[in-house]
Amino acid sequence: MAWRGKWRWLAGGAALLALLVIGRLSFTSAPPGVHSATRLQMGTLVTISVWGVADGAAERAMEPAFEEIARIESLMSRFLASSPLARLNEAPRGRTHPVPGELAQLMARGVEFGRLSRGAFDIGLGPLSDLWGFSREPPPTAPPSREALQNWRSRRSALQGEQGIEITPEGVNLANDAVGVDPGGIAKGYAVDQAMEKLRQAGVENALINAGGDMRIAGSKGGKPWHIGLRDPRNPDGVVAVMDLVGPKALSTSGDYERFFLADGVRHHHILDPRSGESARSGLISVSIQAPDSLTADALSTALFVLGEQAGLALLRLFPGCEAFLIREDLSFVQTEGFIAVRSKAP
Ligand code: ADP
Ligand code: MG
């Protein structure tokens, strides 16, 4: 199985490193005191690790956390035809369609990130995501036709810079068929936050949840920090930064190496620039965000990836307690002053 995760948990010595991989692989082993379980959810492997809880109690605490993620997935999956979000996307445009309050609230968060990032983050780019098809199986091997992209762009620009999503107490109104909700840049972060809350309610104080690169940490591991490595974007076996984190802390990465294909020497990947309709090419190939919560880390990692270094760091300054680690195309990197890393090196 190919290594596709963005974070790995180093958890001690180099020998353990090979065994204890967090990301899109499941654990083969765990150190004493840690209980881990992995499930396939939201199109990725979700791993929950708890520390300092007895065997049976750990299982009992993790179950409601996994169930919470499943609940959120059934509410806001684009691919389950029965989900309220899929039904919103199918509804006629230009009129208000009722949606559950929780979904409306998450969408409002997405719209807010859209406003602050001046459209670089766009929760309404569902039809563009569908054109590219990065969430499909098998993954795409060629870009959409020029005509299809041009058609989307002209329908999108008819909205004159507006996001085309109106959220009221009665429901959500999508402006035209160039707008449809893709919560992919924010939903995993939200689900991780909610799952961590379930662990907390079950009395767990020390835990790590990783949903394919969206990670949240509570407490520590027996008084020691959680040890996390950031993947080298061009070498699946390499690590570019190592972090010792104590919760509460969230960490997310957006990279151009997660879902991509090469066509005529051009790398096309799943983070799209709504302004061009193409994969974002901002000079950055990996963006990691440390934040107080996972939703913010998730949304900002996507937004900064699209905005690039200068505009991205300007956006970051609007979010207290958020720090960034950016890897540029030439594999050099920059990290903000408060980004917690034990050591980092150019890949
Ligand atoms: P990952 O899903 O690999 O963790 P991200 O958090 O960066 O990566 O989210 C990428 C996903 O977000 C895409 O698969 C797509 O569903 C959605 N997306 C792509 N481009 C944007 C964008 N500019 N704004 C908001 N969401 C986006
Ligand atoms: Mg994201």
mmCIF file with all atom_site columns, C-alpha atoms in Angstrom, residues 48-187:
data_model
loop_
_atom_site.group_PDB
_atom_site.id
_atom_site.type_symbol
_atom_site.label_atom_id
_atom_site.label_alt_id
_atom_site.label_comp_id
_atom_site.label_asym_id
_atom_site.label_entity_id
_atom_site.label_seq_id
_atom_site.pdbx_PDB_ins_code
_atom_site.Cartn_x
_atom_site.Cartn_y
_atom_site.Cartn_z
_atom_site.occupancy
_atom_site.B_iso_or_equiv
_atom_site.pdbx_formal_charge
_atom_site.auth_seq_id
_atom_site.auth_comp_id
_atom_site.auth_asym_id
_atom_site.auth_atom_id
_atom_site.pdbx_PDB_model_num
ATOM 1   C CA . ILE A 1 48  ? -7.792  7.618  17.151  1.00 0.00 ? 48  ILE A CA 1
ATOM 2   C CA . SER A 1 49  ? -5.147  7.076  19.833  1.00 0.00 ? 49  SER A CA 1
ATOM 3   C CA . VAL A 1 50  ? -5.816  7.510  23.515  1.00 0.00 ? 50  VAL A CA 1
ATOM 4   C CA . TRP A 1 51  ? -3.305  7.408  26.321  1.00 0.00 ? 51  TRP A CA 1
ATOM 5   C CA . GLY A 1 52  ? -3.710  6.430  29.946  1.00 0.00 ? 52  GLY A CA 1
ATOM 6   C CA . VAL A 1 53  ? -7.042  4.645  29.704  1.00 0.00 ? 53  VAL A CA 1
ATOM 7   C CA . ALA A 1 54  ? -7.547  0.971  30.557  1.00 0.00 ? 54  ALA A CA 1
ATOM 8   C CA . ASP A 1 55  ? -8.133  -1.489 27.706  1.00 0.00 ? 55  ASP A CA 1
ATOM 9   C CA . GLY A 1 56  ? -11.914 -1.820 27.727  1.00 0.00 ? 56  GLY A CA 1
ATOM 10  C CA . ALA A 1 57  ? -12.462 1.808  28.688  1.00 0.00 ? 57  ALA A CA 1
ATOM 11  C CA . ALA A 1 58  ? -10.374 2.952  25.708  1.00 0.00 ? 58  ALA A CA 1
ATOM 12  C CA . GLU A 1 59  ? -12.573 0.988  23.297  1.00 0.00 ? 59  GLU A CA 1
ATOM 13  C CA . ARG A 1 60  ? -15.698 2.357  24.960  1.00 0.00 ? 60  ARG A CA 1
ATOM 14  C CA . ALA A 1 61  ? -14.413 5.936  24.719  1.00 0.00 ? 61  ALA A CA 1
ATOM 15  C CA . MET A 1 62  ? -13.368 5.663  21.086  1.00 0.00 ? 62  MET A CA 1
ATOM 16  C CA . GLU A 1 63  ? -16.640 4.226  19.820  1.00 0.00 ? 63  GLU A CA 1
ATOM 17  C CA . PRO A 1 64  ? -18.755 7.402  20.231  1.00 0.00 ? 64  PRO A CA 1
ATOM 18  C CA . ALA A 1 65  ? -15.938 9.419  18.622  1.00 0.00 ? 65  ALA A CA 1
ATOM 19  C CA . PHE A 1 66  ? -15.968 7.207  15.516  1.00 0.00 ? 66  PHE A CA 1
ATOM 20  C CA . GLU A 1 67  ? -19.770 7.286  15.527  1.00 0.00 ? 67  GLU A CA 1
ATOM 21  C CA . GLU A 1 68  ? -19.682 11.081 15.588  1.00 0.00 ? 68  GLU A CA 1
ATOM 22  C CA . ILE A 1 69  ? -17.501 11.123 12.484  1.00 0.00 ? 69  ILE A CA 1
ATOM 23  C CA . ALA A 1 70  ? -19.883 8.693  10.774  1.00 0.00 ? 70  ALA A CA 1
ATOM 24  C CA . ARG A 1 71  ? -22.819 10.924 11.713  1.00 0.00 ? 71  ARG A CA 1
ATOM 25  C CA . ILE A 1 72  ? -21.109 14.000 10.246  1.00 0.00 ? 72  ILE A CA 1
ATOM 26  C CA . GLU A 1 73  ? -20.218 12.080 7.096   1.00 0.00 ? 73  GLU A CA 1
ATOM 27  C CA . SER A 1 74  ? -23.838 11.031 6.592   1.00 0.00 ? 74  SER A CA 1
ATOM 28  C CA . LEU A 1 75  ? -24.902 14.659 7.048   1.00 0.00 ? 75  LEU A CA 1
ATOM 29  C CA . MET A 1 76  ? -22.441 16.281 4.682   1.00 0.00 ? 76  MET A CA 1
ATOM 30  C CA . SER A 1 77  ? -21.079 13.753 2.233   1.00 0.00 ? 77  SER A CA 1
ATOM 31  C CA . ARG A 1 78  ? -21.261 14.882 -1.387  1.00 0.00 ? 78  ARG A CA 1
ATOM 32  C CA . PHE A 1 79  ? -21.293 11.277 -2.477  1.00 0.00 ? 79  PHE A CA 1
ATOM 33  C CA . LEU A 1 80  ? -24.130 9.782  -0.422  1.00 0.00 ? 80  LEU A CA 1
ATOM 34  C CA . ALA A 1 81  ? -27.169 10.715 -2.485  1.00 0.00 ? 81  ALA A CA 1
ATOM 35  C CA . SER A 1 82  ? -29.320 10.690 0.666   1.00 0.00 ? 82  SER A CA 1
ATOM 36  C CA . SER A 1 83  ? -27.225 13.201 2.631   1.00 0.00 ? 83  SER A CA 1
ATOM 37  C CA . PRO A 1 84  ? -28.774 16.628 3.278   1.00 0.00 ? 84  PRO A CA 1
ATOM 38  C CA . LEU A 1 85  ? -25.758 18.182 1.545   1.00 0.00 ? 85  LEU A CA 1
ATOM 39  C CA . ALA A 1 86  ? -26.144 16.050 -1.593  1.00 0.00 ? 86  ALA A CA 1
ATOM 40  C CA . ARG A 1 87  ? -29.838 16.956 -1.680  1.00 0.00 ? 87  ARG A CA 1
ATOM 41  C CA . LEU A 1 88  ? -28.986 20.655 -1.418  1.00 0.00 ? 88  LEU A CA 1
ATOM 42  C CA . ASN A 1 89  ? -26.601 20.284 -4.344  1.00 0.00 ? 89  ASN A CA 1
ATOM 43  C CA . GLU A 1 90  ? -29.377 18.607 -6.369  1.00 0.00 ? 90  GLU A CA 1
ATOM 44  C CA . ALA A 1 91  ? -31.999 21.221 -5.487  1.00 0.00 ? 91  ALA A CA 1
ATOM 45  C CA . PRO A 1 92  ? -33.111 23.861 -8.019  1.00 0.00 ? 92  PRO A CA 1
ATOM 46  C CA . ARG A 1 93  ? -31.000 27.031 -7.987  1.00 0.00 ? 93  ARG A CA 1
ATOM 47  C CA . GLY A 1 94  ? -32.226 30.456 -7.044  1.00 0.00 ? 94  GLY A CA 1
ATOM 48  C CA . ARG A 1 95  ? -34.559 29.410 -4.240  1.00 0.00 ? 95  ARG A CA 1
ATOM 49  C CA . THR A 1 96  ? -34.143 28.544 -0.600  1.00 0.00 ? 96  THR A CA 1
ATOM 50  C CA . HIS A 1 97  ? -33.723 24.891 0.255   1.00 0.00 ? 97  HIS A CA 1
ATOM 51  C CA . PRO A 1 98  ? -34.068 23.822 3.926   1.00 0.00 ? 98  PRO A CA 1
ATOM 52  C CA . VAL A 1 99  ? -30.951 22.234 5.467   1.00 0.00 ? 99  VAL A CA 1
ATOM 53  C CA . PRO A 1 100 ? -30.198 21.042 9.016   1.00 0.00 ? 100 PRO A CA 1
ATOM 54  C CA . GLY A 1 101 ? -28.892 23.850 11.237  1.00 0.00 ? 101 GLY A CA 1
ATOM 55  C CA . GLU A 1 102 ? -25.561 22.119 11.795  1.00 0.00 ? 102 GLU A CA 1
ATOM 56  C CA . LEU A 1 103 ? -24.894 21.981 8.064   1.00 0.00 ? 103 LEU A CA 1
ATOM 57  C CA . ALA A 1 104 ? -25.917 25.622 7.610   1.00 0.00 ? 104 ALA A CA 1
ATOM 58  C CA . GLN A 1 105 ? -23.549 26.593 10.418  1.00 0.00 ? 105 GLN A CA 1
ATOM 59  C CA . LEU A 1 106 ? -20.598 24.755 8.921   1.00 0.00 ? 106 LEU A CA 1
ATOM 60  C CA . MET A 1 107 ? -21.361 26.286 5.519   1.00 0.00 ? 107 MET A CA 1
ATOM 61  C CA . ALA A 1 108 ? -21.443 29.723 7.156   1.00 0.00 ? 108 ALA A CA 1
ATOM 62  C CA . ARG A 1 109 ? -17.944 29.063 8.494   1.00 0.00 ? 109 ARG A CA 1
ATOM 63  C CA . GLY A 1 110 ? -16.857 28.113 4.976   1.00 0.00 ? 110 GLY A CA 1
ATOM 64  C CA . VAL A 1 111 ? -18.392 31.263 3.502   1.00 0.00 ? 111 VAL A CA 1
ATOM 65  C CA . GLU A 1 112 ? -16.563 33.305 6.158   1.00 0.00 ? 112 GLU A CA 1
ATOM 66  C CA . PHE A 1 113 ? -13.216 31.766 5.161   1.00 0.00 ? 113 PHE A CA 1
ATOM 67  C CA . GLY A 1 114 ? -14.181 32.567 1.570   1.00 0.00 ? 114 GLY A CA 1
ATOM 68  C CA . ARG A 1 115 ? -14.744 36.198 2.466   1.00 0.00 ? 115 ARG A CA 1
ATOM 69  C CA . LEU A 1 116 ? -11.528 36.556 4.472   1.00 0.00 ? 116 LEU A CA 1
ATOM 70  C CA . SER A 1 117 ? -9.436  34.828 1.794   1.00 0.00 ? 117 SER A CA 1
ATOM 71  C CA . ARG A 1 118 ? -11.075 36.924 -0.950  1.00 0.00 ? 118 ARG A CA 1
ATOM 72  C CA . GLY A 1 119 ? -12.376 33.860 -2.710  1.00 0.00 ? 119 GLY A CA 1
ATOM 73  C CA . ALA A 1 120 ? -9.261  31.667 -2.541  1.00 0.00 ? 120 ALA A CA 1
ATOM 74  C CA . PHE A 1 121 ? -11.127 29.357 -0.210  1.00 0.00 ? 121 PHE A CA 1
ATOM 75  C CA . ASP A 1 122 ? -14.441 28.506 -1.856  1.00 0.00 ? 122 ASP A CA 1
ATOM 76  C CA . ILE A 1 123 ? -16.856 26.086 -0.237  1.00 0.00 ? 123 ILE A CA 1
ATOM 77  C CA . GLY A 1 124 ? -19.077 26.562 -3.298  1.00 0.00 ? 124 GLY A CA 1
ATOM 78  C CA . LEU A 1 125 ? -16.708 25.066 -5.852  1.00 0.00 ? 125 LEU A CA 1
ATOM 79  C CA . GLY A 1 126 ? -18.457 21.669 -5.950  1.00 0.00 ? 126 GLY A CA 1
ATOM 80  C CA . PRO A 1 127 ? -19.222 21.762 -9.699  1.00 0.00 ? 127 PRO A CA 1
ATOM 81  C CA . LEU A 1 128 ? -15.544 22.550 -10.406 1.00 0.00 ? 128 LEU A CA 1
ATOM 82  C CA . SER A 1 129 ? -14.444 19.665 -8.158  1.00 0.00 ? 129 SER A CA 1
ATOM 83  C CA . ASP A 1 130 ? -16.845 17.429 -10.087 1.00 0.00 ? 130 ASP A CA 1
ATOM 84  C CA . LEU A 1 131 ? -15.287 18.522 -13.397 1.00 0.00 ? 131 LEU A CA 1
ATOM 85  C CA . TRP A 1 132 ? -11.812 17.574 -12.178 1.00 0.00 ? 132 TRP A CA 1
ATOM 86  C CA . GLY A 1 133 ? -13.016 14.444 -10.382 1.00 0.00 ? 133 GLY A CA 1
ATOM 87  C CA . PHE A 1 134 ? -10.205 14.055 -7.851  1.00 0.00 ? 134 PHE A CA 1
ATOM 88  C CA . SER A 1 135 ? -12.596 12.476 -5.367  1.00 0.00 ? 135 SER A CA 1
ATOM 89  C CA . ARG A 1 136 ? -13.672 9.795  -7.853  1.00 0.00 ? 136 ARG A CA 1
ATOM 90  C CA . GLU A 1 137 ? -12.430 6.252  -8.144  1.00 0.00 ? 137 GLU A CA 1
ATOM 91  C CA . PRO A 1 138 ? -10.484 5.620  -10.268 1.00 0.00 ? 138 PRO A CA 1
ATOM 92  C CA . PRO A 1 139 ? -8.793  9.024  -9.997  1.00 0.00 ? 139 PRO A CA 1
ATOM 93  C CA . PRO A 1 140 ? -8.604  11.193 -13.124 1.00 0.00 ? 140 PRO A CA 1
ATOM 94  C CA . THR A 1 141 ? -5.700  11.006 -15.562 1.00 0.00 ? 141 THR A CA 1
ATOM 95  C CA . ALA A 1 142 ? -6.531  14.016 -17.735 1.00 0.00 ? 142 ALA A CA 1
ATOM 96  C CA . PRO A 1 143 ? -7.830  17.540 -17.086 1.00 0.00 ? 143 PRO A CA 1
ATOM 97  C CA . PRO A 1 144 ? -11.414 18.471 -18.000 1.00 0.00 ? 144 PRO A CA 1
ATOM 98  C CA . SER A 1 145 ? -11.961 19.812 -21.516 1.00 0.00 ? 145 SER A CA 1
ATOM 99  C CA . ARG A 1 146 ? -11.220 23.479 -22.137 1.00 0.00 ? 146 ARG A CA 1
ATOM 100 C CA . GLU A 1 147 ? -14.876 24.007 -23.069 1.00 0.00 ? 147 GLU A CA 1
ATOM 101 C CA . ALA A 1 148 ? -16.133 22.540 -19.798 1.00 0.00 ? 148 ALA A CA 1
ATOM 102 C CA . LEU A 1 149 ? -13.752 24.701 -17.774 1.00 0.00 ? 149 LEU A CA 1
ATOM 103 C CA . GLN A 1 150 ? -14.597 27.796 -19.808 1.00 0.00 ? 150 GLN A CA 1
ATOM 104 C CA . ASN A 1 151 ? -18.295 27.142 -19.350 1.00 0.00 ? 151 ASN A CA 1
ATOM 105 C CA . TRP A 1 152 ? -17.847 26.837 -15.564 1.00 0.00 ? 152 TRP A CA 1
ATOM 106 C CA . ARG A 1 153 ? -15.760 30.010 -15.450 1.00 0.00 ? 153 ARG A CA 1
ATOM 107 C CA . SER A 1 154 ? -18.325 32.071 -17.312 1.00 0.00 ? 154 SER A CA 1
ATOM 108 C CA . ARG A 1 155 ? -21.223 30.801 -15.148 1.00 0.00 ? 155 ARG A CA 1
ATOM 109 C CA . ARG A 1 156 ? -19.090 31.511 -12.076 1.00 0.00 ? 156 ARG A CA 1
ATOM 110 C CA . SER A 1 157 ? -18.088 34.995 -13.162 1.00 0.00 ? 157 SER A CA 1
ATOM 111 C CA . ALA A 1 158 ? -21.745 35.822 -13.771 1.00 0.00 ? 158 ALA A CA 1
ATOM 112 C CA . LEU A 1 159 ? -21.905 36.015 -9.963  1.00 0.00 ? 159 LEU A CA 1
ATOM 113 C CA . GLN A 1 160 ? -19.625 39.066 -10.115 1.00 0.00 ? 160 GLN A CA 1
ATOM 114 C CA . GLY A 1 161 ? -17.266 38.123 -7.337  1.00 0.00 ? 161 GLY A CA 1
ATOM 115 C CA . GLU A 1 162 ? -20.015 36.975 -4.964  1.00 0.00 ? 162 GLU A CA 1
ATOM 116 C CA . GLN A 1 163 ? -19.820 33.489 -3.458  1.00 0.00 ? 163 GLN A CA 1
ATOM 117 C CA . GLY A 1 164 ? -23.376 32.731 -4.584  1.00 0.00 ? 164 GLY A CA 1
ATOM 118 C CA . ILE A 1 165 ? -24.370 31.088 -1.298  1.00 0.00 ? 165 ILE A CA 1
ATOM 119 C CA . GLU A 1 166 ? -27.074 32.724 0.787   1.00 0.00 ? 166 GLU A CA 1
ATOM 120 C CA . ILE A 1 167 ? -27.660 31.244 4.220   1.00 0.00 ? 167 ILE A CA 1
ATOM 121 C CA . THR A 1 168 ? -30.805 32.247 6.140   1.00 0.00 ? 168 THR A CA 1
ATOM 122 C CA . PRO A 1 169 ? -32.701 30.656 9.046   1.00 0.00 ? 169 PRO A CA 1
ATOM 123 C CA . GLU A 1 170 ? -34.985 29.094 6.420   1.00 0.00 ? 170 GLU A CA 1
ATOM 124 C CA . GLY A 1 171 ? -32.211 27.378 4.511   1.00 0.00 ? 171 GLY A CA 1
ATOM 125 C CA . VAL A 1 172 ? -29.623 27.841 1.787   1.00 0.00 ? 172 VAL A CA 1
ATOM 126 C CA . ASN A 1 173 ? -29.978 29.451 -1.610  1.00 0.00 ? 173 ASN A CA 1
ATOM 127 C CA . LEU A 1 174 ? -27.368 28.571 -4.246  1.00 0.00 ? 174 LEU A CA 1
ATOM 128 C CA . ALA A 1 175 ? -27.216 31.212 -6.952  1.00 0.00 ? 175 ALA A CA 1
ATOM 129 C CA . ASN A 1 176 ? -26.651 29.160 -10.094 1.00 0.00 ? 176 ASN A CA 1
ATOM 130 C CA . ASP A 1 177 ? -25.366 25.819 -11.337 1.00 0.00 ? 177 ASP A CA 1
ATOM 131 C CA . ALA A 1 178 ? -21.722 26.953 -11.131 1.00 0.00 ? 178 ALA A CA 1
ATOM 132 C CA . VAL A 1 179 ? -22.192 26.858 -7.346  1.00 0.00 ? 179 VAL A CA 1
ATOM 133 C CA . GLY A 1 180 ? -22.521 23.656 -5.334  1.00 0.00 ? 180 GLY A CA 1
ATOM 134 C CA . VAL A 1 181 ? -21.221 22.805 -1.909  1.00 0.00 ? 181 VAL A CA 1
ATOM 135 C CA . ASP A 1 182 ? -17.924 20.942 -1.541  1.00 0.00 ? 182 ASP A CA 1
ATOM 136 C CA . PRO A 1 183 ? -17.103 20.825 2.169   1.00 0.00 ? 183 PRO A CA 1
ATOM 137 C CA . GLY A 1 184 ? -13.855 18.923 1.445   1.00 0.00 ? 184 GLY A CA 1
ATOM 138 C CA . GLY A 1 185 ? -11.610 21.765 2.606   1.00 0.00 ? 185 GLY A CA 1
ATOM 139 C CA . ILE A 1 186 ? -13.206 22.062 6.043   1.00 0.00 ? 186 ILE A CA 1
ATOM 140 C CA . ALA A 1 187 ? -15.353 19.029 6.951   1.00 0.00 ? 187 ALA A CA 1
#
